XYZ file of C-alpha atoms in Angstrom:
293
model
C -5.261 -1.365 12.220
C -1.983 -3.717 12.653
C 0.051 -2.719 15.415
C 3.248 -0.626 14.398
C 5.185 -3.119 16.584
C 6.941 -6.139 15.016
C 4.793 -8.914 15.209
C 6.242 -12.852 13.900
C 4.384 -14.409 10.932
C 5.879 -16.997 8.910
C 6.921 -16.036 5.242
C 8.101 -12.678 6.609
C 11.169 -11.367 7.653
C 10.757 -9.052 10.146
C 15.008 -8.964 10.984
C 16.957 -6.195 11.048
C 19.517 -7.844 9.080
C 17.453 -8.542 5.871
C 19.957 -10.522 4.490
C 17.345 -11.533 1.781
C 16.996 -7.942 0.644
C 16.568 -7.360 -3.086
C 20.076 -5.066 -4.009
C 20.387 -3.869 -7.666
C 23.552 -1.696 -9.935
C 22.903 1.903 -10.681
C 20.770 2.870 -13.710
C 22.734 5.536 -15.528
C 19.611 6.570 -17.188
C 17.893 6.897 -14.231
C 20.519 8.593 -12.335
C 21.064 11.022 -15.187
C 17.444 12.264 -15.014
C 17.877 13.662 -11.636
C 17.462 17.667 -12.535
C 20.964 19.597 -12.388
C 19.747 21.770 -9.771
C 18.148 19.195 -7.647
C 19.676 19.290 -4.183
C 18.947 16.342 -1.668
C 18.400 16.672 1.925
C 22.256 15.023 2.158
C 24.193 15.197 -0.805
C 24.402 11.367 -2.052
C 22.002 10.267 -0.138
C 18.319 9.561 -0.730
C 15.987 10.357 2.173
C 12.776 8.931 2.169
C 10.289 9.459 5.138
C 8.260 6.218 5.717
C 5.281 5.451 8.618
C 5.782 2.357 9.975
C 2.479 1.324 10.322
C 2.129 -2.149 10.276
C 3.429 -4.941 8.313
C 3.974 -5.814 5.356
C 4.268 -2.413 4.286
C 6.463 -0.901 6.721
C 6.792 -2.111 10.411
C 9.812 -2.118 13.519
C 11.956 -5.008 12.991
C 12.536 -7.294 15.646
C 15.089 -4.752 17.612
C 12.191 -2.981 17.846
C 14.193 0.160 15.996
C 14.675 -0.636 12.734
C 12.531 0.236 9.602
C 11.516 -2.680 7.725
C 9.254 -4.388 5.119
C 7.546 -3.390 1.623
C 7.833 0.096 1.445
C 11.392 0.209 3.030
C 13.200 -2.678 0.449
C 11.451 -0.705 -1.988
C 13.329 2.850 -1.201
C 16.250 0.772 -1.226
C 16.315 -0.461 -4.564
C 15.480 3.042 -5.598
C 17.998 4.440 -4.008
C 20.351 1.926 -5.751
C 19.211 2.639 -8.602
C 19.898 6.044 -8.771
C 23.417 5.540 -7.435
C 22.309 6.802 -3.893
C 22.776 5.687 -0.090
C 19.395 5.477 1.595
C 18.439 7.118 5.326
C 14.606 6.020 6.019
C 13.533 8.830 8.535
C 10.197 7.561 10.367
C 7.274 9.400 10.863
C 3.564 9.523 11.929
C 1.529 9.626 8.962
C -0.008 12.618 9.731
C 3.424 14.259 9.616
C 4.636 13.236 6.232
C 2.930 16.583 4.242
C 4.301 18.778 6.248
C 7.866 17.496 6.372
C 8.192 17.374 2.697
C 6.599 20.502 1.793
C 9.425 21.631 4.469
C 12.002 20.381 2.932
C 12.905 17.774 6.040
C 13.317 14.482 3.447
C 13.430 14.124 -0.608
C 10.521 11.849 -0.878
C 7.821 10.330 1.015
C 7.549 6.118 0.533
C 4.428 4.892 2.473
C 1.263 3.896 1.142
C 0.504 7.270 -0.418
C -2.404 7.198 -3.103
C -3.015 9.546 -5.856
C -5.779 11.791 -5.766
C -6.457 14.879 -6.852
C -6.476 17.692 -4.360
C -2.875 15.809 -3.267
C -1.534 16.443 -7.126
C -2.170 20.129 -6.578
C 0.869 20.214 -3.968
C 2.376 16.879 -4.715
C 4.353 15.385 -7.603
C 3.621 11.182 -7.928
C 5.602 8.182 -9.293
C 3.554 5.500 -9.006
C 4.814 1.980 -7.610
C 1.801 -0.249 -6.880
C -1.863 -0.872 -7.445
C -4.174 0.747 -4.192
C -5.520 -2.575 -3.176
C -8.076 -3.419 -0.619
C -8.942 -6.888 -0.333
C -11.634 -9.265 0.539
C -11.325 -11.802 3.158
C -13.292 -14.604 4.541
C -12.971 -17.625 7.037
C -10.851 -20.603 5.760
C -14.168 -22.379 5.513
C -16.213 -20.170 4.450
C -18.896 -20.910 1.303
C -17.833 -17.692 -0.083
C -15.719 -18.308 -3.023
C -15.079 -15.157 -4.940
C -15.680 -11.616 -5.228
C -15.537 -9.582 -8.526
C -18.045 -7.478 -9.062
C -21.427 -5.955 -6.578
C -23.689 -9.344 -7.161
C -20.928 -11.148 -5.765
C -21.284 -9.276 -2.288
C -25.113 -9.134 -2.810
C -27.046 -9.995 1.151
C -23.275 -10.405 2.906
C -22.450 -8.952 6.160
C -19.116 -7.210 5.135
C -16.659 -5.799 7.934
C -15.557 -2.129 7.023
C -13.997 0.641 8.665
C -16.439 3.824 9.010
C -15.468 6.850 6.568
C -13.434 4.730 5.010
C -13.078 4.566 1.265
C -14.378 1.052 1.027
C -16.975 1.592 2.843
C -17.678 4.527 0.426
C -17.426 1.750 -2.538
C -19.265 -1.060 -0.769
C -22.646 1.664 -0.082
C -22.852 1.877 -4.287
C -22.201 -1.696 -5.105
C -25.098 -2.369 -2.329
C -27.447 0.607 -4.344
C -26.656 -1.278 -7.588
C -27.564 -4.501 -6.081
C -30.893 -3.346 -4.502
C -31.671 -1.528 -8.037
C -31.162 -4.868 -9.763
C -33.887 -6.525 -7.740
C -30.860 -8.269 -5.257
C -30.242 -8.197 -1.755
C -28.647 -4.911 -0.275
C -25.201 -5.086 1.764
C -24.928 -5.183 5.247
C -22.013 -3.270 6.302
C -20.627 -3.867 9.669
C -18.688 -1.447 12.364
C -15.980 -2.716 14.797
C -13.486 -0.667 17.160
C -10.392 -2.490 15.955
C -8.916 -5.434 14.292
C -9.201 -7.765 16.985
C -12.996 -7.180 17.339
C -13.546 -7.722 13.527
C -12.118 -10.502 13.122
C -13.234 -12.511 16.144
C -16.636 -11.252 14.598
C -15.184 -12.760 11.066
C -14.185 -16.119 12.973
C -17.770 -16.125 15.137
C -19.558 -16.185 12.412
C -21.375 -12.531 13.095
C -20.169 -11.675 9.667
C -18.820 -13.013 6.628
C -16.408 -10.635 4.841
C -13.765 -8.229 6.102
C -12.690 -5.480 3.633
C -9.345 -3.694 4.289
C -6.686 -2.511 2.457
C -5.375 -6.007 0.896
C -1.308 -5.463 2.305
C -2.589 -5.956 6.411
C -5.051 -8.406 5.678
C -2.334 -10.521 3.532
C -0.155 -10.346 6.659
C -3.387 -11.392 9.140
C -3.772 -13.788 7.081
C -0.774 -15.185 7.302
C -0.021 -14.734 10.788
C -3.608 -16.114 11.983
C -3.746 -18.704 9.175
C -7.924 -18.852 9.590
C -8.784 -16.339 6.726
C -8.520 -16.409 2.964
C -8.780 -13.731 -0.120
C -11.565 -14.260 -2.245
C -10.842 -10.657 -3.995
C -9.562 -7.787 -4.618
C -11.336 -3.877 -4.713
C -9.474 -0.893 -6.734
C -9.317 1.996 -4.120
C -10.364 3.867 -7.243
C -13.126 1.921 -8.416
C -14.569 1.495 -11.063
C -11.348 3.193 -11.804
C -7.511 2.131 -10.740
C -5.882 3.962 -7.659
C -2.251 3.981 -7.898
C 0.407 4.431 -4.775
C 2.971 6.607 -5.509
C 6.805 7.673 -4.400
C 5.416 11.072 -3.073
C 7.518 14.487 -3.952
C 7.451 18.029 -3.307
C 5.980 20.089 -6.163
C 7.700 20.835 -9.382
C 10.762 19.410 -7.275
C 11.806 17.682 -10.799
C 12.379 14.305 -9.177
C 9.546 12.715 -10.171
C 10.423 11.589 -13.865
C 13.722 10.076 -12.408
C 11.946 8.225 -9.798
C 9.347 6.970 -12.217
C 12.433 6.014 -14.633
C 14.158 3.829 -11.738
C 10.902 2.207 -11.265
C 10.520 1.335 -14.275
C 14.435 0.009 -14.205
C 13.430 -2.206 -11.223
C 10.423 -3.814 -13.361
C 12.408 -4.385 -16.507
C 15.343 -6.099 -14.523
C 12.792 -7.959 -12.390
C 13.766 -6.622 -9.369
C 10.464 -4.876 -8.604
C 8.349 -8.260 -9.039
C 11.229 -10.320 -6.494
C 10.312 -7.761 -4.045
C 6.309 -7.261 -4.352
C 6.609 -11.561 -3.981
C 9.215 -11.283 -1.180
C 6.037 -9.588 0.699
C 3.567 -11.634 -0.424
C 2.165 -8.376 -2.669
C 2.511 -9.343 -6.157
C -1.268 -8.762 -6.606
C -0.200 -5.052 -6.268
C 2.223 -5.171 -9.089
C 2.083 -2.605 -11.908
C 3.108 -3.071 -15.338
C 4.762 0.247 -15.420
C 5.465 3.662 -13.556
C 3.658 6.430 -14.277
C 4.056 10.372 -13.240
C 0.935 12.385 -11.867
C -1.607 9.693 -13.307
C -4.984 10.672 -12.980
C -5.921 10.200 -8.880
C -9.035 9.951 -6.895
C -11.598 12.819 -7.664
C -12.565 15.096 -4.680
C -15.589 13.889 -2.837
């Protein structure tokens, strides 16, 4: 994966400062849909744990200390929204249950998808399509990927036990059962392997989820999209502001998102991240997520 450290590609802004951040006004309606009884970590303030896991989701900032990218401009214009100051409390990943199950932050912002056996101790306002993309060498002859015959007899990059590769096995089972060439998946350590196996010609697709290899791609400038894959598929996978249980916060969250796509806000910041393929046309609460496997 992307390293959590800052790294410099042009069309980001990986400063502290942000002075290009997206600000909006407080949404009374919004705001007023916050229960009664609901009682933040810090009264006023919105706290919002977020993994810093690589850019352009959420990264260090060239201080090396602060929080910055996608995920974070996006708690901020929540936060707005509902008439609240922000603190972004980083975690691992792996820690963000936990904490807000104990009660250590209001929300979790990071890259968390729907599924299932999460809605059973999890409330979800969704905030972007669960992307992963397809990527090829600038030169390659591969034009476009839809659907399984487009990936038909490719060697296609994909992390083991991930859900892509769960994806890319079926497309390759249709494909053989419709009389076409079967997928050859392909198994590196880490990023820097794959693609110098992407660039050498050893293979000719890399599948990951579409936000790191938008910023690879823009940082190396030597790769390309050539599609996109639902997490969910054939169904959509949403990412969601994450919640504790029955907390009550959800619709209000889900109403301030859907603020921040009426006023436009939403769409300057998905582009200001190069992630308007992501965009939603509007926030739901506790969609249907992915099934249990």
């Amino acid at each position: 994966m992307v390293s959590a450290l800052a790294v410099k590609a042009d069309g980001f802004d990986l400063s502290p400062e942000q002075p290009n951040r997206v600000h909006v006004e407080r949404s009374g309606p919004a705001a007023k849909a916050i229960p009664d009884g609901f009682r933040f970590v810090t009264p006023g303030t919105f706290t919002v744990a977020v993994s810093p896991g690589g850019p352009p989701l959420a990264t260090y900032a060239t201080d090396a200390k602060t929080v910055v990218g996608a995920d974070p401009e996006y708690a901020s214009a929540i936060a707005e929204t509902l008439g609240l100051k922000l603190e972004l409390v980083p975690v691992a990943w792996a820690d963000w249950p936990l904490g807000l199950t104990s009660g250590k932050y209001d929300a979790v912002i990071s890259n968390v998808g729907v599924t299932e056996q999460r809605k059973e101790k999890f409330d979800f306002s969704t905030y972007r399509k669960g992307l992963h993309g397809f990527f090829v060498k600038s030169d390659s002859q591969v034009k476009s990927i839809v659907e399984p015959k487009d990936a038909a007899g490719l060697r296609i990059i994909v992390g083991a036990g991930t859900n892509q590769e769960r994806i890319l096995l079926k497309w390759s089972d249709q494909d053989v059962s419709a009389g076409l060439k079967p997928i050859e998946l392909q198994y590196y350590d880490d990023d820097a392997a794959s693609l110098l196996a992407l660039q050498s010609g050893r293979a000719d697709v890399i599948v990951q989820p579409h936000a790191q290899l938008v910023f690879i791609a823009e940082r190396d400038k030597n790769i390309r999209r050539v599609g996109t894959l639902s997490a969910g598929w054939p169904d959509r996978s949403d990412v969601a502001i994450t919640t504790r249980k029955g907390s009550g916060l959800a619709d209000a969250l889900t109403l301030a998102t859907n603020e921040l796509i009426r006023n436009g806000a939403y769409a300057k910041i998905l582009e200001r991240w190069h992630l308007s393929e992501e965009a939603l046309p509007a926030s739901e609460t506790n969609p249907p997520g992915l099934p249990k496997f």
